[in-house]
Amino acid sequence: MATQKNEGFPLERTRNIGIMAHIDAGKTTATERMLFYTGRLHRMGEVHDGAATMDFMEQEKERGITITSAATTCYWDDHRINIIDTPGHVDFTVEVERSLRVLDGAIALFCAVGGVEPQSETVWRQADKYGVPRMGFVNKMDRTGADFENVLQMMKDRLNANPVPIQYPIGSGDMFRGVIDLIENKAVVWDDESQGMKWDVLEIPDDMKSTARKWRINLLESVAEYDDALLMKYLEGDEEIQPEELEAVIRKATLNRDITPMMCGSALKNKGVQRLLDGVVKYLPSPNDVPPVTGHDPEQKRDAEAAARRATKEAKEEADDEEEVEKIEADEEEYEVVRRPKEDDPFSAVAFKITTDPYVGKLTFIRVYSGTLEAGTKVYNPARDETERVGRLMFMHANSREDIDMVRAGDIAAVVGPKNLKTGDTICDPEQPVVLESMDFPEPVIRIAVEPKTKADRDKLMSGLVKLAEEDPTFEVSTDEETGQTIIAGMGELHLEIIVDRLKREFKVEANVGQPQVAYREALTRTIDEHYVLKKQTGGRGQFAEVYMEVGPSEEGKGLEFENEIKGGVIPKEFIPSVERGIASAMEDGPIAGYPIEGVKIRLYDGDHHDVDSDQNAFEIAGRLGFRDAAQKADPVLMEPIMDVEVVTPDEYMGDIIGDLNSRRGQIGKMDQRNDAQVINAKVPLSEMFGYSTDLRSISQGRAIYTMQFEAYEPVPENIAKEILDEDTIGAAA
């Protein structure tokens, strides 16, 4: 395929957006309509037919859900719109996380019937985390039970959002015909015969004029406070307010994340999508509208930290033994680097997604933040301290590729060539290195054992798993040292089911799969003092390390919180990290059943060393063995993942569903009425939720639905813990 010249597109007319929502809100259908109306597609594919362009994986076509995010580009009103369609299922939330990290704006889709679902809350928090401006689209207004105003209220209550309607629906359910444009004060009605390609702009129907007036006033009052000139005009009477003035203030408030402009329609029925595209152009940011990205110069940071270490050492050497010397920190501002979305700035980009293409091999998706990159040139990866050559550059349209000669600031593209890039890595100009903000991903909560059916499958199995783990940061592969089994871990049953299916389809691996296992954790419940001495003498140089440390649970509840309070050099500074490494290593194997330990706080406050027999290895061993002894004394408990479960059910099945959740050790929370259905919220241990979808269908005759997502780790009741430990013992013996 011939390489196309990438002439670049004005940044002020570029939009990098994502479409985010809970499962079954209609994200892919909306994207399909966008591509059709912009001329990117010549026919609309339907999700339920397995023909949607953006759902190109076989598993997506079969299940009718989005599993992996897909990128594409289209053009509307002389603007370039780069779109990433993200999954809605909680098992694949990593796809949303890494997409939002590199996007400038987002469309939040809501089902007009379901409103704000648990996964809606998750993706909204992710957008908040990265400061992404967004607009809202209430989809499926054609469905029975659609309630636009209810969705707005749910956004206020559950998301703490400020939704400001700029449209209001004309009818709902079977009577949904169009929208009232509150900016233009006109009715917009779509033509069904033309697949929504034609529409009429009409006067507002008489029976809706009072409603339209009410919501027009709401719009003006909501945005007038963000512009003094608009406020004065509003106070004098809104007849003088021009649509262009109002749109400019809405854009300003949206970019500041003060409001979320709300639109509505039905993507499936071809109503509202063109106006949504208009909204993307008018209200969502260009790369020029977001703050420049900041990172750090890795070389300057290393130099600054080395200088700080030297200064601390010199201060300690000059001080009296009893004198406290504070650690001297490097000034981060000294090595902070700013990259602006300009072609003449040094090249920088973040790798946010990795896939394996059967034809070109490893594809790495990047967002370019500054400068330009040509095919065939070298890039530097400061995280790996490696320089690699970029062989090919391409724009992606779902699973099809368009080779290009260059990428520029503001582009979202794929590169072929670098072998060791990981999700979240920065690539940059080798002469002007920078490390940009990376990403954090949740830990897997469920695991299963897999083993090849034949010897021929063994090598293919590990090769496939390694490639899949490289693509997905929430998927982990390990080997059980006791049994020799290969263990895969992920975010849920569906996540692992897809992984096993991909092994079979893409890597031709036949594997036996064990029953799902919960990824338990262990935790300490009280704080103790631990004194440990490592003293070995076997002839010649021995090993000596002595540590005093306070060991207990961390208030943060996750990972290791290590505090160094050593004074007077009783333990040399260069040995302190070794103690921390030893403790971190011991945390991987808890005292109860060998599960990782969560949430530990260590205060290292005293110790001793020997001028000859002490080294980094000795203190690492002392840290590891000392922590193991302490963990056994600190009343350890078994922890289990608790899931936030939401069930939507008709009234008649409510009692049976609550009873079933109670039998699963669920704690019932709030219950709400949502249109003609009941919504049950509960906290339920993951171990009790295996097979729940089948049981729920049976209880409700297929009429109830549920969603769940990870909430937190909590202690396992003593009687349940004993059963789990007995099962582990039996399993280990077998």
PDB file of N, CA and C in Angstrom, residues 1-7 393-395 401-407:
ATOM      1  N   MET A   1       0.835  -1.199   0.000  1.00  0.00           N
ATOM      2  CA  MET A   1       0.000   0.000   0.000  1.00  0.00           C
ATOM      3  C   MET A   1       0.867   1.246   0.000  1.00  0.00           C
ATOM      4  N   ALA A   2       0.528   2.186  -0.835  1.00  0.00           N
ATOM      5  CA  ALA A   2       1.316   3.410  -0.940  1.00  0.00           C
ATOM      6  C   ALA A   2       1.172   4.255   0.320  1.00  0.00           C
ATOM      7  N   THR A   3       2.251   4.890   0.663  1.00  0.00           N
ATOM      8  CA  THR A   3       2.248   5.767   1.821  1.00  0.00           C
ATOM      9  C   THR A   3       1.656   7.112   1.454  1.00  0.00           C
ATOM     10  N   GLN A   4       0.691   7.581   2.265  1.00  0.00           N
ATOM     11  CA  GLN A   4       0.049   8.855   2.029  1.00  0.00           C
ATOM     12  C   GLN A   4       0.809   9.958   2.755  1.00  0.00           C
ATOM     13  N   LYS A   5       0.827  11.144   2.146  1.00  0.00           N
ATOM     14  CA  LYS A   5       1.429  12.285   2.810  1.00  0.00           C
ATOM     15  C   LYS A   5       0.457  12.837   3.834  1.00  0.00           C
ATOM     16  N   ASN A   6       0.933  13.003   5.047  1.00  0.00           N
ATOM     17  CA  ASN A   6       0.142  13.621   6.088  1.00  0.00           C
ATOM     18  C   ASN A   6       0.459  15.107   6.102  1.00  0.00           C
ATOM     19  N   GLU A   7      -0.410  15.867   5.430  1.00  0.00           N
ATOM     20  CA  GLU A   7      -0.158  17.290   5.269  1.00  0.00           C
ATOM     21  C   GLU A   7      -0.440  18.079   6.538  1.00  0.00           C
ATOM     22  N   LEU A 393       4.422   4.358   9.998  1.00  0.00           N
ATOM     23  CA  LEU A 393       3.428   5.171  10.691  1.00  0.00           C
ATOM     24  C   LEU A 393       2.104   4.997   9.966  1.00  0.00           C
ATOM     25  N   MET A 394       0.994   4.975  10.698  1.00  0.00           N
ATOM     26  CA  MET A 394      -0.289   4.787  10.038  1.00  0.00           C
ATOM     27  C   MET A 394      -1.418   5.365  10.866  1.00  0.00           C
ATOM     28  N   PHE A 395      -2.450   5.847  10.165  1.00  0.00           N
ATOM     29  CA  PHE A 395      -3.717   6.189  10.772  1.00  0.00           C
ATOM     30  C   PHE A 395      -4.582   4.940  10.763  1.00  0.00           C
ATOM     31  N   ARG A 401      -5.836   0.017   8.012  1.00  0.00           N
ATOM     32  CA  ARG A 401      -4.677   0.890   8.212  1.00  0.00           C
ATOM     33  C   ARG A 401      -4.437   1.759   6.986  1.00  0.00           C
ATOM     34  N   GLU A 402      -3.947   2.971   7.228  1.00  0.00           N
ATOM     35  CA  GLU A 402      -3.562   3.890   6.166  1.00  0.00           C
ATOM     36  C   GLU A 402      -2.143   4.380   6.450  1.00  0.00           C
ATOM     37  N   ASP A 403      -1.174   3.922   5.662  1.00  0.00           N
ATOM     38  CA  ASP A 403       0.213   4.326   5.864  1.00  0.00           C
ATOM     39  C   ASP A 403       0.383   5.815   5.590  1.00  0.00           C
ATOM     40  N   ILE A 404       1.167   6.474   6.441  1.00  0.00           N
ATOM     41  CA  ILE A 404       1.446   7.898   6.288  1.00  0.00           C
ATOM     42  C   ILE A 404       2.940   8.130   6.443  1.00  0.00           C
ATOM     43  N   ASP A 405       3.395   9.275   6.006  1.00  0.00           N
ATOM     44  CA  ASP A 405       4.825   9.555   6.036  1.00  0.00           C
ATOM     45  C   ASP A 405       5.272  10.258   7.309  1.00  0.00           C
ATOM     46  N   MET A 406       4.317  10.876   8.036  1.00  0.00           N
ATOM     47  CA  MET A 406       4.686  11.693   9.180  1.00  0.00           C
ATOM     48  C   MET A 406       3.500  11.828  10.132  1.00  0.00           C
ATOM     49  N   VAL A 407       3.792  11.958  11.436  1.00  0.00           N
ATOM     50  CA  VAL A 407       2.767  12.334  12.404  1.00  0.00           C
ATOM     51  C   VAL A 407       3.160  13.678  13.005  1.00  0.00           C
TER      52      VAL A 407
END
